[in-house]
């Protein structure tokens, strides 16, 4: 408040006694009005469905509740829970709250409301969530991948893709996703979910699986063919190294990215798949180095290869 205005108010208060009652009334009115203001609702994440597209990526801002596993009922209480922030789903390693990174270990809840969804049946493509999640659609639990808990003991890691049929209610779809990770170096979403017409989602997902299968099969065939050649020409070690490069790399498309093998056989141990995934990334590099050393021994010293091995 400016100094002159303060001086004038003090002067009116001392010199004009009737004005004291007026000023006091205004002061009390301001306090009562401030207390009577309605509570401000917490920010909500809302996006619109575009019926002109068959598949829509949900890479919009979601409500984010860190270190809270909230059910749809918890989010509809009389006193609404305030989200920590609104963000586009991604790996937790790049998220900061109050200027501090949250890290990749923990648990969280995401919420998004989709409006103008129409009355047609839709499908939600759930994939690349590290490493366990529950998906609620319009208040109902529709999918559970692994077991999302608040501690490492209560959490069961699983990596697999899944699809959920959605029936919009009142032209809207509410998504609540609980995510927990205590086992993997990355936590949270690797890719945002997608929603669209069921035939389009299934066609796209099957296409990804077909491409992964073709890639793995092609690498395996080349590797086996070269290994058979090496049996008859054992002096040429470059053929052996390149065949091993192809054979070890053939596992990766089936295990990572779209998790085709885990989706096809849900009972496979998560830890075993993770070890195979890491080996399928490191061993091909080693065999490629050995292959290059055989072709160019002077350009790539043996000491360099031994250090990397």
Coordinates of C-alpha atoms in Angstrom, one line a residue:
X1 CA 0.0 0.0 0.0
X2 CA 1.4 3.4 -0.9
X3 CA 2.6 5.7 1.9
X4 CA 0.2 8.5 1.0
X5 CA -2.8 6.3 1.2
X6 CA -1.8 5.0 4.6
X7 CA -1.4 8.6 5.9
X8 CA -4.9 9.5 4.5
X9 CA -6.5 6.5 6.2
X10 CA -4.9 7.4 9.5
X11 CA -6.0 11.0 9.2
X12 CA -9.6 10.0 8.5
X13 CA -9.6 7.6 11.4
X14 CA -8.4 10.3 13.9
X15 CA -10.2 13.4 12.6
X16 CA -13.6 12.0 11.4
X17 CA -15.0 9.8 14.1
X18 CA -18.0 8.6 12.0
X19 CA -15.7 7.2 9.4
X20 CA -14.2 4.8 12.0
X21 CA -17.4 2.7 11.8
X22 CA -17.3 2.7 8.0
X23 CA -13.7 1.6 7.9
X24 CA -14.2 -1.1 10.4
X25 CA -17.3 -2.4 8.5
X26 CA -15.3 -2.5 5.3
X27 CA -12.4 -4.3 7.0
X28 CA -14.8 -7.0 8.5
X29 CA -16.5 -7.4 5.1
X30 CA -13.2 -8.0 3.3
X31 CA -12.2 -10.7 5.8
X32 CA -15.6 -12.5 5.6
X33 CA -15.5 -12.3 1.7
X34 CA -12.0 -13.8 1.6
X35 CA -13.1 -16.7 3.8
X36 CA -16.2 -17.3 1.8
X37 CA -14.4 -17.7 -1.5
X38 CA -14.9 -21.2 -3.0
X39 CA -12.1 -23.7 -2.9
X40 CA -10.0 -23.8 -6.0
X41 CA -10.1 -27.3 -7.6
X42 CA -6.7 -28.9 -8.3
X43 CA -5.5 -28.9 -12.0
X44 CA -7.0 -31.7 -14.1
X45 CA -5.5 -33.3 -17.2
X46 CA -8.1 -33.4 -20.0
X47 CA -7.7 -34.2 -23.7
X48 CA -10.1 -34.6 -26.6
X49 CA -10.5 -37.6 -28.7
X50 CA -10.2 -37.1 -32.5
X51 CA -12.7 -39.4 -34.2
X52 CA -11.1 -38.6 -37.5
X53 CA -8.0 -40.6 -36.6
X54 CA -7.9 -44.4 -36.1
X55 CA -5.0 -44.2 -33.6
X56 CA -4.2 -41.4 -31.2
X57 CA -1.0 -41.2 -29.1
X58 CA -1.7 -40.1 -25.5
X59 CA 1.5 -38.0 -25.3
X60 CA -0.4 -35.2 -23.6
X61 CA -0.2 -34.0 -20.1
X62 CA -1.4 -36.4 -17.4
X63 CA -2.0 -35.8 -13.7
X64 CA 1.0 -37.1 -11.8
X65 CA 0.9 -38.2 -8.2
X66 CA 4.4 -39.3 -7.0
X67 CA 4.8 -41.9 -4.3
X68 CA 1.0 -42.5 -4.2
X69 CA -1.0 -45.5 -5.5
X70 CA -4.4 -43.9 -5.8
X71 CA -7.5 -45.8 -6.9
X72 CA -10.3 -44.0 -8.9
X73 CA -12.3 -43.9 -5.6
X74 CA -9.4 -42.1 -3.9
X75 CA -9.5 -39.4 -6.6
X76 CA -13.2 -38.8 -6.3
X77 CA -13.2 -38.0 -2.6
X78 CA -15.0 -34.9 -1.2
X79 CA -11.6 -33.2 -0.8
X80 CA -9.8 -33.8 -4.2
X81 CA -6.2 -34.9 -4.1
X82 CA -3.9 -32.4 -5.6
X83 CA -1.5 -33.8 -8.2
X84 CA 2.2 -33.0 -7.8
X85 CA 2.4 -31.8 -11.4
X86 CA 1.0 -32.3 -14.9
X87 CA 3.4 -34.0 -17.3
X88 CA 3.7 -36.1 -20.4
X89 CA 4.4 -39.7 -19.4
X90 CA 8.1 -40.6 -19.7
X91 CA 11.0 -42.2 -17.8
X92 CA 11.1 -41.1 -14.2
X93 CA 14.8 -40.3 -14.5
X94 CA 14.1 -37.0 -16.3
X95 CA 11.4 -35.8 -13.9
X96 CA 12.0 -33.2 -11.3
X97 CA 9.7 -32.1 -8.4
X98 CA 10.5 -29.0 -6.5
X99 CA 13.8 -28.8 -8.4
X100 CA 14.9 -32.3 -7.3
X101 CA 15.1 -35.4 -9.5
X102 CA 12.7 -38.2 -8.2
X103 CA 14.9 -41.1 -9.5
X104 CA 13.8 -44.3 -11.2
X105 CA 12.8 -46.2 -8.1
X106 CA 9.4 -45.7 -6.6
X107 CA 5.7 -45.7 -7.4
X108 CA 3.2 -43.2 -8.8
X109 CA -0.3 -42.7 -10.2
X110 CA -1.3 -41.1 -13.5
X111 CA -4.8 -39.8 -14.4
X112 CA -6.2 -38.6 -17.7
X113 CA -9.8 -37.8 -18.8
X114 CA -10.6 -38.1 -22.5
X115 CA -13.7 -36.2 -23.6
X116 CA -15.7 -36.3 -26.9
X117 CA -14.9 -40.0 -27.0
X118 CA -18.2 -40.9 -28.7
X119 CA -20.1 -44.1 -28.1
X120 CA -18.0 -46.5 -30.2
X121 CA -15.9 -49.1 -28.7
X122 CA -12.2 -48.2 -28.4
X123 CA -9.0 -50.0 -27.5
X124 CA -6.1 -48.9 -25.3
X125 CA -2.6 -50.1 -26.3
X126 CA -0.6 -50.5 -23.1
X127 CA 3.1 -51.1 -23.6
X128 CA 6.6 -50.3 -22.4
X129 CA 5.8 -49.6 -18.7
X130 CA 8.6 -50.2 -16.3
X131 CA 8.1 -52.5 -14.5
X132 CA 4.5 -53.1 -13.2
X133 CA 1.2 -51.3 -13.6
X134 CA -2.5 -51.4 -13.0
X135 CA -4.9 -49.8 -15.5
X136 CA -8.4 -48.5 -14.4
X137 CA -10.9 -47.5 -17.1
X138 CA -13.9 -45.5 -15.9
X139 CA -13.4 -46.7 -12.3
X140 CA -12.9 -50.4 -13.1
X141 CA -9.7 -52.4 -13.0
X142 CA -9.2 -53.6 -16.5
X143 CA -5.5 -54.7 -16.6
X144 CA -2.7 -55.7 -14.2
X145 CA 0.8 -56.3 -15.5
X146 CA 3.0 -57.7 -12.7
X147 CA 2.1 -56.4 -9.3
X148 CA 2.4 -52.7 -8.4
X149 CA 3.3 -52.2 -4.8
X150 CA 4.8 -49.5 -2.5
X151 CA 7.9 -51.6 -1.6
X152 CA 10.3 -53.8 -3.5
X153 CA 9.0 -56.8 -1.6
X154 CA 5.4 -56.1 -2.6
X155 CA 6.2 -55.4 -6.3
X156 CA 6.5 -58.1 -8.9
X157 CA 8.2 -56.9 -12.1
X158 CA 6.8 -57.9 -15.5
X159 CA 7.4 -56.5 -19.0
X160 CA 4.8 -57.3 -21.6
X161 CA 2.4 -55.4 -23.9
X162 CA -1.4 -55.7 -23.5
X163 CA -4.6 -54.2 -25.1
X164 CA -7.7 -53.2 -23.2
X165 CA -11.2 -52.8 -24.7
X166 CA -12.9 -49.5 -23.7
X167 CA -16.6 -48.7 -23.7
X168 CA -17.0 -44.9 -23.3
X169 CA -19.5 -43.7 -20.7
X170 CA -21.3 -40.4 -21.2
X171 CA -19.0 -39.6 -24.1
X172 CA -15.9 -39.7 -21.7
X173 CA -13.1 -42.1 -20.7
X174 CA -11.2 -41.8 -17.5
X175 CA -7.9 -43.5 -17.2
X176 CA -6.1 -44.1 -13.9
X177 CA -2.7 -45.9 -14.1
X178 CA -0.7 -47.1 -11.1
X179 CA 3.0 -47.7 -11.9
X180 CA 5.7 -49.1 -9.6
X181 CA 9.4 -49.9 -10.2
X182 CA 12.0 -51.1 -7.8
X183 CA 13.9 -53.6 -10.0
X184 CA 14.9 -51.9 -13.3
X185 CA 17.3 -49.0 -14.0
X186 CA 14.4 -47.2 -15.7
X187 CA 11.0 -46.5 -14.2
X188 CA 7.8 -45.1 -15.5
X189 CA 6.6 -44.9 -19.1
X190 CA 9.0 -45.7 -21.9
X191 CA 6.4 -44.8 -24.5
X192 CA 3.0 -43.1 -24.0
X193 CA -0.1 -45.2 -24.4
X194 CA -2.2 -45.2 -27.6
X195 CA -5.9 -45.3 -28.0
X196 CA -8.0 -45.9 -31.1
X197 CA -10.3 -48.2 -33.0
X198 CA -9.8 -51.9 -32.0
X199 CA -9.0 -53.1 -35.5
X200 CA -6.4 -50.4 -36.1
X201 CA -4.7 -51.0 -32.7
X202 CA -4.5 -54.8 -33.3
X203 CA -3.3 -54.4 -36.8
X204 CA -0.5 -52.0 -35.7
X205 CA 0.5 -54.3 -32.8
X206 CA 0.5 -57.4 -35.0
X207 CA 2.6 -55.5 -37.5
X208 CA 5.2 -54.8 -34.8
X209 CA 5.3 -58.4 -33.8
X210 CA 5.6 -59.6 -37.4
X211 CA 8.6 -57.3 -38.0
X212 CA 10.3 -58.4 -34.8
X213 CA 9.8 -62.0 -35.8
X214 CA 11.1 -61.5 -39.3
X215 CA 14.1 -59.6 -38.0
X216 CA 15.0 -62.3 -35.5
X217 CA 14.4 -65.1 -38.0
X218 CA 16.6 -63.4 -40.7
X219 CA 19.5 -62.9 -38.2
X220 CA 19.2 -66.5 -37.0
X221 CA 19.2 -67.9 -40.5
X222 CA 22.2 -65.9 -41.6
X223 CA 24.0 -66.9 -38.4
X224 CA 23.3 -70.6 -38.8
X225 CA 24.3 -70.5 -42.5
X226 CA 27.6 -68.8 -41.7
X227 CA 28.3 -71.2 -38.8
X228 CA 27.7 -74.1 -41.2
X229 CA 30.3 -72.5 -43.6
X230 CA 32.8 -72.2 -40.7
X231 CA 32.5 -76.0 -40.0
X232 CA 34.0 -76.6 -43.5
X233 CA 36.4 -73.7 -43.4
X234 CA 37.7 -73.5 -39.8
X235 CA 40.8 -71.5 -40.7
X236 CA 38.6 -68.4 -41.4
X237 CA 37.7 -67.2 -37.9
X238 CA 36.0 -64.1 -39.3
X239 CA 33.1 -66.3 -40.5
X240 CA 32.7 -67.7 -37.0
X241 CA 32.7 -64.3 -35.3
X242 CA 30.1 -62.9 -37.8
X243 CA 27.9 -65.9 -37.4
X244 CA 28.0 -65.5 -33.6
X245 CA 27.3 -61.8 -34.0
X246 CA 24.1 -62.6 -35.9
X247 CA 23.0 -65.4 -33.6
X248 CA 23.4 -63.4 -30.4
X249 CA 21.7 -60.3 -31.9
X250 CA 18.8 -62.5 -33.1
X251 CA 17.4 -62.6 -29.5
X252 CA 17.1 -58.9 -29.0
X253 CA 14.1 -58.1 -31.3
X254 CA 12.1 -60.8 -29.6
X255 CA 12.9 -59.8 -26.1
X256 CA 13.1 -56.0 -26.0
X257 CA 11.2 -53.0 -27.5
X258 CA 7.8 -54.7 -28.0
X259 CA 8.4 -57.6 -25.6
X260 CA 7.1 -60.1 -28.1
X261 CA 8.4 -63.2 -26.2
X262 CA 7.1 -62.1 -22.8
X263 CA 3.7 -61.3 -24.4
X264 CA 3.6 -64.7 -26.1
X265 CA 4.7 -66.6 -22.9
X266 CA 3.6 -64.5 -19.9
X267 CA 5.0 -67.1 -17.4
X268 CA 8.7 -66.5 -18.4
X269 CA 10.8 -65.3 -15.5
X270 CA 11.4 -61.5 -15.8
X271 CA 15.0 -61.7 -14.4
X272 CA 15.9 -64.3 -17.0
X273 CA 14.5 -62.2 -19.8
X274 CA 16.4 -59.1 -18.5
X275 CA 19.7 -61.0 -18.5
X276 CA 19.2 -62.3 -22.0
X277 CA 18.3 -58.7 -23.1
X278 CA 21.6 -57.3 -21.7
X279 CA 23.6 -60.2 -23.1
X280 CA 22.0 -59.7 -26.6
X281 CA 23.3 -56.1 -26.5
X282 CA 26.8 -56.7 -25.2
X283 CA 27.8 -60.0 -26.9
X284 CA 27.1 -58.8 -30.5
X285 CA 29.5 -55.8 -29.9
X286 CA 32.2 -58.2 -28.7
X287 CA 31.9 -60.5 -31.7
X288 CA 31.8 -57.6 -34.1
X289 CA 35.1 -56.3 -32.7
X290 CA 36.6 -59.8 -33.1
X291 CA 35.3 -59.9 -36.6
X292 CA 36.8 -56.5 -37.5
X293 CA 40.1 -57.5 -35.8
X294 CA 40.3 -60.6 -38.1
X295 CA 39.8 -58.5 -41.2
X296 CA 42.0 -55.6 -40.1
X297 CA 44.5 -56.9 -37.5
X298 CA 46.8 -53.9 -37.8
X299 CA 44.1 -51.3 -37.5
X300 CA 42.6 -52.9 -34.4
X301 CA 45.2 -54.0 -31.8
X302 CA 44.5 -57.1 -29.8
X303 CA 45.1 -55.2 -26.5
X304 CA 42.1 -53.0 -27.4
X305 CA 39.9 -56.0 -27.9
X306 CA 41.0 -57.6 -24.7
X307 CA 40.3 -54.5 -22.7
X308 CA 36.8 -54.2 -24.1
X309 CA 36.2 -57.9 -23.5

